[in-house]
Tab-separated table of C-alpha atoms in Angstrom:
chain	number	residue	atom	x	y	z
O	1	UNK	CA	0.123	0.084	-0.167
O	2	UNK	CA	1.020	3.607	-0.643
O	3	UNK	CA	1.612	5.675	2.641
O	4	UNK	CA	0.285	9.088	3.093
O	5	UNK	CA	3.705	10.586	2.883
O	6	UNK	CA	4.272	8.823	-0.575
O	7	UNK	CA	1.013	10.126	-1.809
O	8	UNK	CA	1.963	13.522	-0.526
O	9	UNK	CA	5.326	13.256	-2.282
O	10	UNK	CA	3.924	11.874	-5.405
O	11	UNK	CA	1.531	14.960	-5.512
O	12	UNK	CA	4.181	17.305	-5.148
O	13	UNK	CA	5.946	15.760	-8.445
O	14	UNK	CA	2.391	15.936	-10.243
O	15	UNK	CA	1.878	19.436	-9.449
O	16	UNK	CA	4.808	20.954	-11.139
O	17	UNK	CA	3.501	20.013	-14.723
O	18	UNK	CA	-0.100	21.255	-13.665
O	19	UNK	CA	1.645	24.565	-12.739
O	20	UNK	CA	3.437	24.655	-16.118
O	21	UNK	CA	0.225	23.913	-17.904
O	22	UNK	CA	-1.576	26.586	-15.991
O	23	UNK	CA	1.213	29.073	-16.677
O	24	UNK	CA	0.895	28.131	-20.648
O	25	UNK	CA	-2.943	28.574	-20.356
O	26	UNK	CA	-2.741	31.983	-18.838
O	27	UNK	CA	0.117	33.229	-21.107
O	28	UNK	CA	-1.946	31.855	-24.127
O	29	UNK	CA	-5.092	33.219	-23.232
O	30	UNK	CA	-3.677	36.773	-22.630
O	31	UNK	CA	-1.616	36.398	-25.933
O	32	UNK	CA	-4.641	35.248	-28.101
O	33	UNK	CA	-6.754	38.036	-26.600
O	34	UNK	CA	-3.925	40.683	-27.588
O	35	UNK	CA	-3.633	39.073	-31.113
O	36	UNK	CA	-7.393	38.894	-31.787
O	37	UNK	CA	-8.404	40.607	-34.902
O	38	UNK	CA	-5.130	40.142	-36.812
O	39	UNK	CA	-5.482	39.185	-40.514
O	40	UNK	CA	-5.230	35.686	-41.653
O	41	UNK	CA	-2.857	34.982	-44.485
O	42	UNK	CA	-1.824	31.892	-46.520
O	43	UNK	CA	0.482	29.391	-44.993
O	44	UNK	CA	3.114	27.276	-46.543
O	45	UNK	CA	4.372	29.685	-48.823
O	46	UNK	CA	8.005	28.471	-49.315
O	47	UNK	CA	7.259	26.712	-52.551
O	48	UNK	CA	9.786	28.270	-55.190
O	49	UNK	CA	8.196	30.378	-57.660
O	50	UNK	CA	9.675	31.830	-60.839
O	51	UNK	CA	11.760	34.859	-60.599
O	52	UNK	CA	9.525	37.172	-62.872
O	53	UNK	CA	10.166	40.673	-61.419
O	54	UNK	CA	13.325	42.344	-62.567
O	55	UNK	CA	12.805	45.087	-60.066
O	56	UNK	CA	12.725	42.896	-56.987
O	57	UNK	CA	15.535	42.451	-54.685
O	58	UNK	CA	17.027	39.204	-53.579
O	59	UNK	CA	18.284	38.117	-50.080
O	60	UNK	CA	20.233	34.790	-49.870
O	61	UNK	CA	20.609	33.206	-46.652
O	62	UNK	CA	21.935	30.160	-45.067
O	63	UNK	CA	19.649	28.386	-42.680
O	64	UNK	CA	20.695	26.238	-39.770
O	65	UNK	CA	17.909	24.692	-37.874
O	66	UNK	CA	17.021	22.088	-35.096
O	67	UNK	CA	13.610	21.833	-36.717
O	68	UNK	CA	12.212	18.484	-38.066
O	69	UNK	CA	12.006	18.205	-41.861
O	70	UNK	CA	8.435	18.523	-43.365
O	71	UNK	CA	7.248	16.265	-46.201
O	72	UNK	CA	5.601	19.326	-47.620
O	73	UNK	CA	8.205	21.308	-49.685
O	74	UNK	CA	6.162	24.498	-49.358
O	75	UNK	CA	6.768	24.169	-45.570
O	76	UNK	CA	10.096	22.868	-45.527
O	77	UNK	CA	10.559	22.470	-41.754
O	78	UNK	CA	7.870	21.942	-39.106
O	79	UNK	CA	7.698	23.115	-35.464
O	80	UNK	CA	8.894	19.830	-34.006
O	81	UNK	CA	12.254	18.990	-33.010
O	82	UNK	CA	14.801	17.313	-35.499
O	83	UNK	CA	17.158	14.355	-34.297
O	84	UNK	CA	20.110	16.621	-35.720
O	85	UNK	CA	20.853	20.018	-37.042
O	86	UNK	CA	19.822	20.525	-40.684
O	87	UNK	CA	20.774	23.142	-43.103
O	88	UNK	CA	19.456	24.812	-46.304
O	89	UNK	CA	20.011	27.695	-48.604
O	90	UNK	CA	17.144	29.967	-49.415
O	91	UNK	CA	16.736	32.960	-51.677
O	92	UNK	CA	14.005	35.337	-50.972
O	93	UNK	CA	12.489	37.823	-53.491
O	94	UNK	CA	11.546	41.326	-52.233
O	95	UNK	CA	9.327	43.650	-53.926
O	96	UNK	CA	10.317	47.161	-54.711
O	97	UNK	CA	9.791	50.204	-52.503
O	98	UNK	CA	6.941	51.264	-54.548
O	99	UNK	CA	4.842	48.563	-53.192
O	100	UNK	CA	6.381	47.884	-49.734
O	101	UNK	CA	7.268	50.146	-46.791
O	102	UNK	CA	10.649	49.619	-44.888
O	103	UNK	CA	9.941	47.540	-41.942
O	104	UNK	CA	7.166	45.520	-43.722
O	105	UNK	CA	6.979	42.102	-44.628
O	106	UNK	CA	4.710	41.754	-47.737
O	107	UNK	CA	3.075	38.457	-47.119
O	108	UNK	CA	1.122	37.130	-50.206
O	109	UNK	CA	-2.596	37.313	-50.097
O	110	UNK	CA	-3.049	34.331	-52.126
O	111	UNK	CA	-0.674	31.585	-53.582
O	112	UNK	CA	1.522	31.405	-55.564
O	113	UNK	CA	3.396	34.263	-54.387
O	114	UNK	CA	3.779	37.267	-56.872
O	115	UNK	CA	7.367	38.627	-56.767
O	116	UNK	CA	6.103	41.822	-58.093
O	117	UNK	CA	3.941	42.577	-55.094
O	118	UNK	CA	5.088	39.786	-52.402
O	119	UNK	CA	7.710	38.245	-50.631
O	120	UNK	CA	8.452	34.963	-52.572
O	121	UNK	CA	10.967	32.218	-52.307
O	122	UNK	CA	12.626	31.950	-55.716
O	123	UNK	CA	15.158	29.220	-54.449
O	124	UNK	CA	15.339	26.696	-51.817
O	125	UNK	CA	17.624	23.851	-51.440
O	126	UNK	CA	18.475	21.540	-48.289
O	127	UNK	CA	22.142	21.178	-47.723
O	128	UNK	CA	24.446	18.639	-46.127
O	129	UNK	CA	26.884	19.839	-43.498
O	130	UNK	CA	29.705	20.031	-45.917
O	131	UNK	CA	27.697	21.789	-48.831
O	132	UNK	CA	26.694	24.323	-45.953
O	133	UNK	CA	30.301	24.888	-45.145
O	134	UNK	CA	31.144	25.232	-48.767
O	135	UNK	CA	27.965	27.871	-49.420
O	136	UNK	CA	29.256	30.011	-46.324
O	137	UNK	CA	32.984	30.006	-47.481
O	138	UNK	CA	31.867	31.012	-51.026
O	139	UNK	CA	29.491	33.796	-49.677
O	140	UNK	CA	31.975	35.066	-47.006
O	141	UNK	CA	34.581	35.497	-49.901
O	142	UNK	CA	32.219	37.808	-51.697
O	143	UNK	CA	31.429	39.901	-48.513
O	144	UNK	CA	32.986	43.384	-48.623
O	145	UNK	CA	34.184	42.943	-44.811
O	146	UNK	CA	34.110	38.941	-44.672
O	147	UNK	CA	31.373	39.237	-41.897
O	148	UNK	CA	28.361	37.282	-41.079
O	149	UNK	CA	24.932	38.200	-39.288
O	150	UNK	CA	23.453	35.498	-37.271
O	151	UNK	CA	19.507	36.008	-36.695
O	152	UNK	CA	17.705	34.146	-33.794
O	153	UNK	CA	13.945	34.427	-33.926
O	154	UNK	CA	11.484	34.586	-30.969
O	155	UNK	CA	8.501	32.833	-29.627
O	156	UNK	CA	5.413	31.853	-31.812
O	157	UNK	CA	7.278	31.704	-35.272
O	158	UNK	CA	6.801	29.201	-37.797
O	159	UNK	CA	9.667	28.469	-40.014
O	160	UNK	CA	8.417	30.679	-42.864
O	161	UNK	CA	7.912	33.475	-40.189
O	162	UNK	CA	11.390	33.278	-39.479
O	163	UNK	CA	12.645	33.138	-43.029
O	164	UNK	CA	10.632	36.293	-44.303
O	165	UNK	CA	11.317	38.511	-41.204
O	166	UNK	CA	15.012	37.858	-41.675
O	167	UNK	CA	14.853	38.461	-45.268
O	168	UNK	CA	13.215	41.725	-44.340
O	169	UNK	CA	15.598	42.773	-41.726
O	170	UNK	CA	18.450	41.901	-44.032
O	171	UNK	CA	17.175	44.038	-46.990
O	172	UNK	CA	16.040	46.971	-44.858
O	173	UNK	CA	19.317	47.114	-42.918
O	174	UNK	CA	21.319	47.070	-46.193
O	175	UNK	CA	23.774	44.639	-44.236
O	176	UNK	CA	26.460	43.343	-46.372
O	177	UNK	CA	27.108	40.666	-44.147
O	178	UNK	CA	26.396	37.022	-45.096
O	179	UNK	CA	22.848	36.375	-43.495
O	180	UNK	CA	22.616	33.053	-41.254
O	181	UNK	CA	19.393	32.229	-39.978
O	182	UNK	CA	19.389	30.056	-36.906
O	183	UNK	CA	15.781	28.699	-36.434
O	184	UNK	CA	14.718	26.489	-33.392
O	185	UNK	CA	11.610	24.255	-33.260
O	186	UNK	CA	8.825	26.838	-32.445
O	187	UNK	CA	5.194	25.508	-33.076
O	188	UNK	CA	3.975	29.101	-34.096
O	189	UNK	CA	1.226	28.999	-31.580
O	190	UNK	CA	0.421	31.088	-28.410
O	191	UNK	CA	-0.612	28.038	-26.831
O	192	UNK	CA	2.925	26.513	-26.856
O	193	UNK	CA	4.932	28.869	-24.913
O	194	UNK	CA	6.309	26.059	-22.516
O	195	UNK	CA	7.078	23.889	-25.723
O	196	UNK	CA	8.948	26.847	-27.288
O	197	UNK	CA	10.776	27.848	-24.316
O	198	UNK	CA	12.146	24.226	-24.001
O	199	UNK	CA	12.912	24.021	-27.482
O	200	UNK	CA	15.677	26.828	-27.045
O	201	UNK	CA	17.289	24.726	-24.270
O	202	UNK	CA	17.085	21.954	-26.887
O	203	UNK	CA	18.985	23.894	-29.407
O	204	UNK	CA	21.746	25.139	-27.017
O	205	UNK	CA	24.272	22.830	-27.990
O	206	UNK	CA	23.769	23.090	-31.703
O	207	UNK	CA	24.021	26.838	-31.527
O	208	UNK	CA	27.346	26.633	-29.619
O	209	UNK	CA	28.693	24.298	-32.293
O	210	UNK	CA	27.710	27.077	-34.817
O	211	UNK	CA	29.475	29.654	-32.975
O	212	UNK	CA	32.534	27.738	-32.541
O	213	UNK	CA	32.761	26.920	-36.177
O	214	UNK	CA	32.489	30.881	-37.030
O	215	UNK	CA	35.006	31.440	-34.375
O	216	UNK	CA	37.782	28.818	-36.152
O	217	UNK	CA	37.032	29.861	-39.466
O	218	UNK	CA	39.757	32.186	-40.651
O	219	UNK	CA	37.847	33.571	-43.639
O	220	UNK	CA	35.167	35.014	-41.185
O	221	UNK	CA	36.650	38.280	-39.749
O	222	UNK	CA	33.363	39.492	-37.983
O	223	UNK	CA	30.302	38.037	-36.431
O	224	UNK	CA	27.189	39.919	-35.442
O	225	UNK	CA	24.217	38.279	-33.590
O	226	UNK	CA	20.782	39.750	-33.606
O	227	UNK	CA	18.194	37.903	-31.474
O	228	UNK	CA	14.521	38.739	-30.661
O	229	UNK	CA	12.256	37.890	-27.869
O	230	UNK	CA	12.770	34.208	-26.571
O	231	UNK	CA	15.489	33.927	-29.025
O	232	UNK	CA	17.514	36.277	-26.771
O	233	UNK	CA	17.583	33.239	-24.262
O	234	UNK	CA	19.094	30.907	-26.608
O	235	UNK	CA	21.686	33.571	-28.014
O	236	UNK	CA	22.730	34.303	-24.494
O	237	UNK	CA	22.951	30.646	-23.271
O	238	UNK	CA	24.916	29.783	-26.452
O	239	UNK	CA	27.394	32.712	-25.897
O	240	UNK	CA	27.554	31.653	-22.114
O	241	UNK	CA	28.497	27.874	-23.033
O	242	UNK	CA	31.005	29.065	-25.476
O	243	UNK	CA	32.653	31.454	-23.093
O	244	UNK	CA	32.759	28.769	-20.255
O	245	UNK	CA	34.320	26.124	-22.567
O	246	UNK	CA	36.938	28.540	-24.058
O	247	UNK	CA	37.699	30.674	-21.151
O	248	UNK	CA	36.160	33.660	-23.037
O	249	UNK	CA	34.710	34.816	-26.173
O	250	UNK	CA	36.426	35.553	-29.581
O	251	UNK	CA	37.397	38.981	-30.530
O	252	UNK	CA	35.575	38.640	-33.991
O	253	UNK	CA	32.481	38.362	-32.081
O	254	UNK	CA	31.796	42.153	-32.258
O	255	UNK	CA	28.069	42.951	-31.868
O	256	UNK	CA	25.345	41.273	-30.090
O	257	UNK	CA	21.951	42.945	-30.363
O	258	UNK	CA	19.176	41.870	-27.838
O	259	UNK	CA	15.846	43.119	-29.242
O	260	UNK	CA	12.975	42.816	-26.833
O	261	UNK	CA	14.614	39.858	-24.878
O	262	UNK	CA	12.254	37.682	-22.854
O	263	UNK	CA	14.909	37.003	-20.464
O	264	UNK	CA	14.637	37.224	-16.519
O	265	UNK	CA	16.917	40.118	-15.432
O	266	UNK	CA	18.451	38.294	-12.596
O	267	UNK	CA	19.462	35.440	-14.888
O	268	UNK	CA	20.928	37.813	-17.462
O	269	UNK	CA	23.016	39.116	-14.889
O	270	UNK	CA	24.875	35.646	-14.435
O	271	UNK	CA	24.968	35.160	-17.977
O	272	UNK	CA	26.837	38.375	-18.639
O	273	UNK	CA	29.156	37.501	-15.622
O	274	UNK	CA	29.837	33.838	-17.043
O	275	UNK	CA	30.997	35.405	-20.482
O	276	UNK	CA	33.812	37.562	-18.586
O	277	UNK	CA	34.890	40.980	-19.059
O	278	UNK	CA	35.976	40.663	-22.764
O	279	UNK	CA	32.346	40.155	-24.017
O	280	UNK	CA	31.152	41.603	-27.453
O	281	UNK	CA	29.453	45.081	-27.703
O	282	UNK	CA	25.918	44.162	-26.337
O	283	UNK	CA	23.083	46.630	-27.571
O	284	UNK	CA	19.807	46.087	-25.590
O	285	UNK	CA	16.649	47.286	-27.239
O	286	UNK	CA	13.872	47.896	-24.665
O	287	UNK	CA	10.129	49.235	-24.671
O	288	UNK	CA	8.314	49.631	-21.418
O	289	UNK	CA	4.948	49.227	-23.412
O	290	UNK	CA	5.859	45.874	-24.535
O	291	UNK	CA	2.587	43.993	-24.005
O	292	UNK	CA	3.888	40.648	-24.721
O	293	UNK	CA	6.798	40.922	-22.136
O	294	UNK	CA	4.185	42.160	-19.571
O	295	UNK	CA	2.314	38.875	-19.830
O	296	UNK	CA	5.579	36.835	-19.741
O	297	UNK	CA	6.436	38.772	-16.452
O	298	UNK	CA	3.273	37.414	-14.877
O	299	UNK	CA	3.819	33.838	-16.132
O	300	UNK	CA	7.809	33.823	-14.640
O	301	UNK	CA	6.785	34.915	-11.149
O	302	UNK	CA	6.614	38.747	-11.602
O	303	UNK	CA	10.376	39.156	-12.301
O	304	UNK	CA	10.916	42.002	-14.810
O	305	UNK	CA	11.814	40.784	-18.203
O	306	UNK	CA	14.973	42.334	-19.658
O	307	UNK	CA	13.365	43.717	-22.740
O	308	UNK	CA	10.832	46.019	-20.698
O	309	UNK	CA	12.918	47.419	-17.943
O	310	UNK	CA	13.481	51.126	-17.657
O	311	UNK	CA	17.068	51.733	-18.102
O	312	UNK	CA	17.318	55.018	-16.174
O	313	UNK	CA	16.137	53.436	-12.889
O	314	UNK	CA	18.252	51.690	-10.403
O	315	UNK	CA	19.724	49.076	-10.214
O	316	UNK	CA	19.695	48.934	-14.176
O	317	UNK	CA	21.537	52.085	-14.987
O	318	UNK	CA	24.648	51.470	-12.818
O	319	UNK	CA	24.623	47.718	-13.895
O	320	UNK	CA	24.388	48.631	-17.651
O	321	UNK	CA	26.972	51.064	-17.471
O	322	UNK	CA	29.564	48.732	-15.589
O	323	UNK	CA	29.083	46.028	-18.351
O	324	UNK	CA	29.331	48.375	-21.355
O	325	UNK	CA	26.015	47.769	-22.466
O	326	UNK	CA	24.241	50.017	-24.713
O	327	UNK	CA	20.548	50.709	-24.336
O	328	UNK	CA	18.224	52.013	-27.055
O	329	UNK	CA	14.809	52.923	-25.384
O	330	UNK	CA	11.895	52.417	-27.948
O	331	UNK	CA	9.116	53.376	-25.758
O	332	UNK	CA	8.048	56.206	-27.698
O	333	UNK	CA	8.494	54.728	-31.041
O	334	UNK	CA	5.375	54.155	-32.835
O	335	UNK	CA	4.922	50.920	-34.905
O	336	UNK	CA	2.071	48.798	-36.476
O	337	UNK	CA	2.861	45.900	-34.009
O	338	UNK	CA	0.028	45.630	-31.710
O	339	UNK	CA	2.022	43.880	-29.021
O	340	UNK	CA	4.782	46.706	-29.287
O	341	UNK	CA	7.128	43.567	-29.302
O	342	UNK	CA	8.667	43.946	-32.808
O	343	UNK	CA	9.770	47.615	-32.970
O	344	UNK	CA	13.145	46.772	-33.848
O	345	UNK	CA	12.248	45.352	-37.112
O	346	UNK	CA	9.043	46.939	-37.933
O	347	UNK	CA	10.178	50.639	-37.321
O	348	UNK	CA	11.941	52.154	-40.503
O	349	UNK	CA	14.052	54.247	-38.266
O	350	UNK	CA	15.425	51.637	-36.067
O	351	UNK	CA	15.931	48.870	-38.655
O	352	UNK	CA	17.914	51.513	-40.552
O	353	UNK	CA	19.690	52.515	-37.794
O	354	UNK	CA	20.923	48.948	-37.003
O	355	UNK	CA	22.238	48.646	-40.643
O	356	UNK	CA	24.018	52.048	-40.623
O	357	UNK	CA	25.786	51.195	-37.489
O	358	UNK	CA	26.685	47.538	-38.485
O	359	UNK	CA	27.991	48.940	-41.870
O	360	UNK	CA	30.013	51.823	-40.181
O	361	UNK	CA	31.521	49.522	-37.354
O	362	UNK	CA	30.093	51.961	-34.922
O	363	UNK	CA	28.555	51.383	-31.403
O	364	UNK	CA	24.887	51.728	-31.710
O	365	UNK	CA	23.884	54.798	-29.452
O	366	UNK	CA	20.525	56.510	-29.264
O	367	UNK	CA	21.968	60.105	-28.758
O	368	UNK	CA	23.942	59.986	-32.177
O	369	UNK	CA	21.191	58.801	-34.496
O	370	UNK	CA	19.508	62.240	-35.231
O	371	UNK	CA	15.988	61.179	-34.585
O	372	UNK	CA	15.123	64.070	-32.290
O	373	UNK	CA	12.688	63.203	-29.362
O	374	UNK	CA	11.420	59.955	-31.146
O	375	UNK	CA	13.869	57.917	-29.027
O	376	UNK	CA	14.389	58.424	-25.258
O	377	UNK	CA	18.062	58.906	-24.269
O	378	UNK	CA	19.081	55.875	-22.348
O	379	UNK	CA	22.370	55.088	-20.328
O	380	UNK	CA	25.020	53.815	-22.574
O	381	UNK	CA	28.404	52.139	-21.718
O	382	UNK	CA	31.108	53.341	-24.258
O	383	UNK	CA	32.713	50.071	-25.657
O	384	UNK	CA	36.380	49.880	-25.238
């Protein structure tokens, strides 16, 4: 027979998944409420179409993913977890400025996509590890500064969401760095917050292996990283693991841009400490009106999320300065994002700022961008 004590202990273990499920439900309910009314659009848009628009621009990217392959070529990869990292090259056609605003992803209203008016895939091919290395090597040789830009997306992103958003960022920033998309198994659902978070942990080792390869490749002279939302957790954990294993981070890792990070501020302190003093130049994009992070804070025990702090308040002001972390406060920036969670990519001012500073090799600062009162001045620590 089972004793009362054993039953009590059993209930303790059973209660943890229940708490997780309750948290997921609360978060999902809040996010679904915030997202209600959003227009629907076609899915499975990645089947290549003919390149019929001479005025369209092209973004070629390397994809590294821990997602499971899909049997549907128009989807390519699912939201489930793959047994091993997979690779692909994708070319996205982007319509001209006459039909698309900077910061906007022109999703097709119907299929097949029309390159004259829509984002459209014109080439997509899965790669082996060796052919992926070859693609990267050839692309880096063509880059003026032999640099790469790694993008790590956030929560609630299907594979196609990540591909098109990164294509938009690469185009609108005007970066000449080789685009590398790191996409992890997100189910693309507000109901899958817990699954998505665990999927970032599932991907940590694979991301570190990518970072280690970029660090060793003598052709690559500079690495920049841009992460959004939950993707910041993955980026920071990958960098932390690499720093612990190697005794520090390589000098070629120049810029790490943390956009609306869904990261516990207390945990962030430990991650930065583990990276050591010689870490990359960090730029933190925050917005105190970020509605998604307000919901996330409720789920995570009411601990502030890094992406919604007030950088002028203690203890953040001093800590950020001590760690040479630049802060761009986007609270007063207007965007079409109802959650105020994607301003870094959807605001023309900000996405172009990112590109200009990356191209110029300058530290991102909000008091040097010439946007008047549209951006709140925040504490910055000058990079060494």
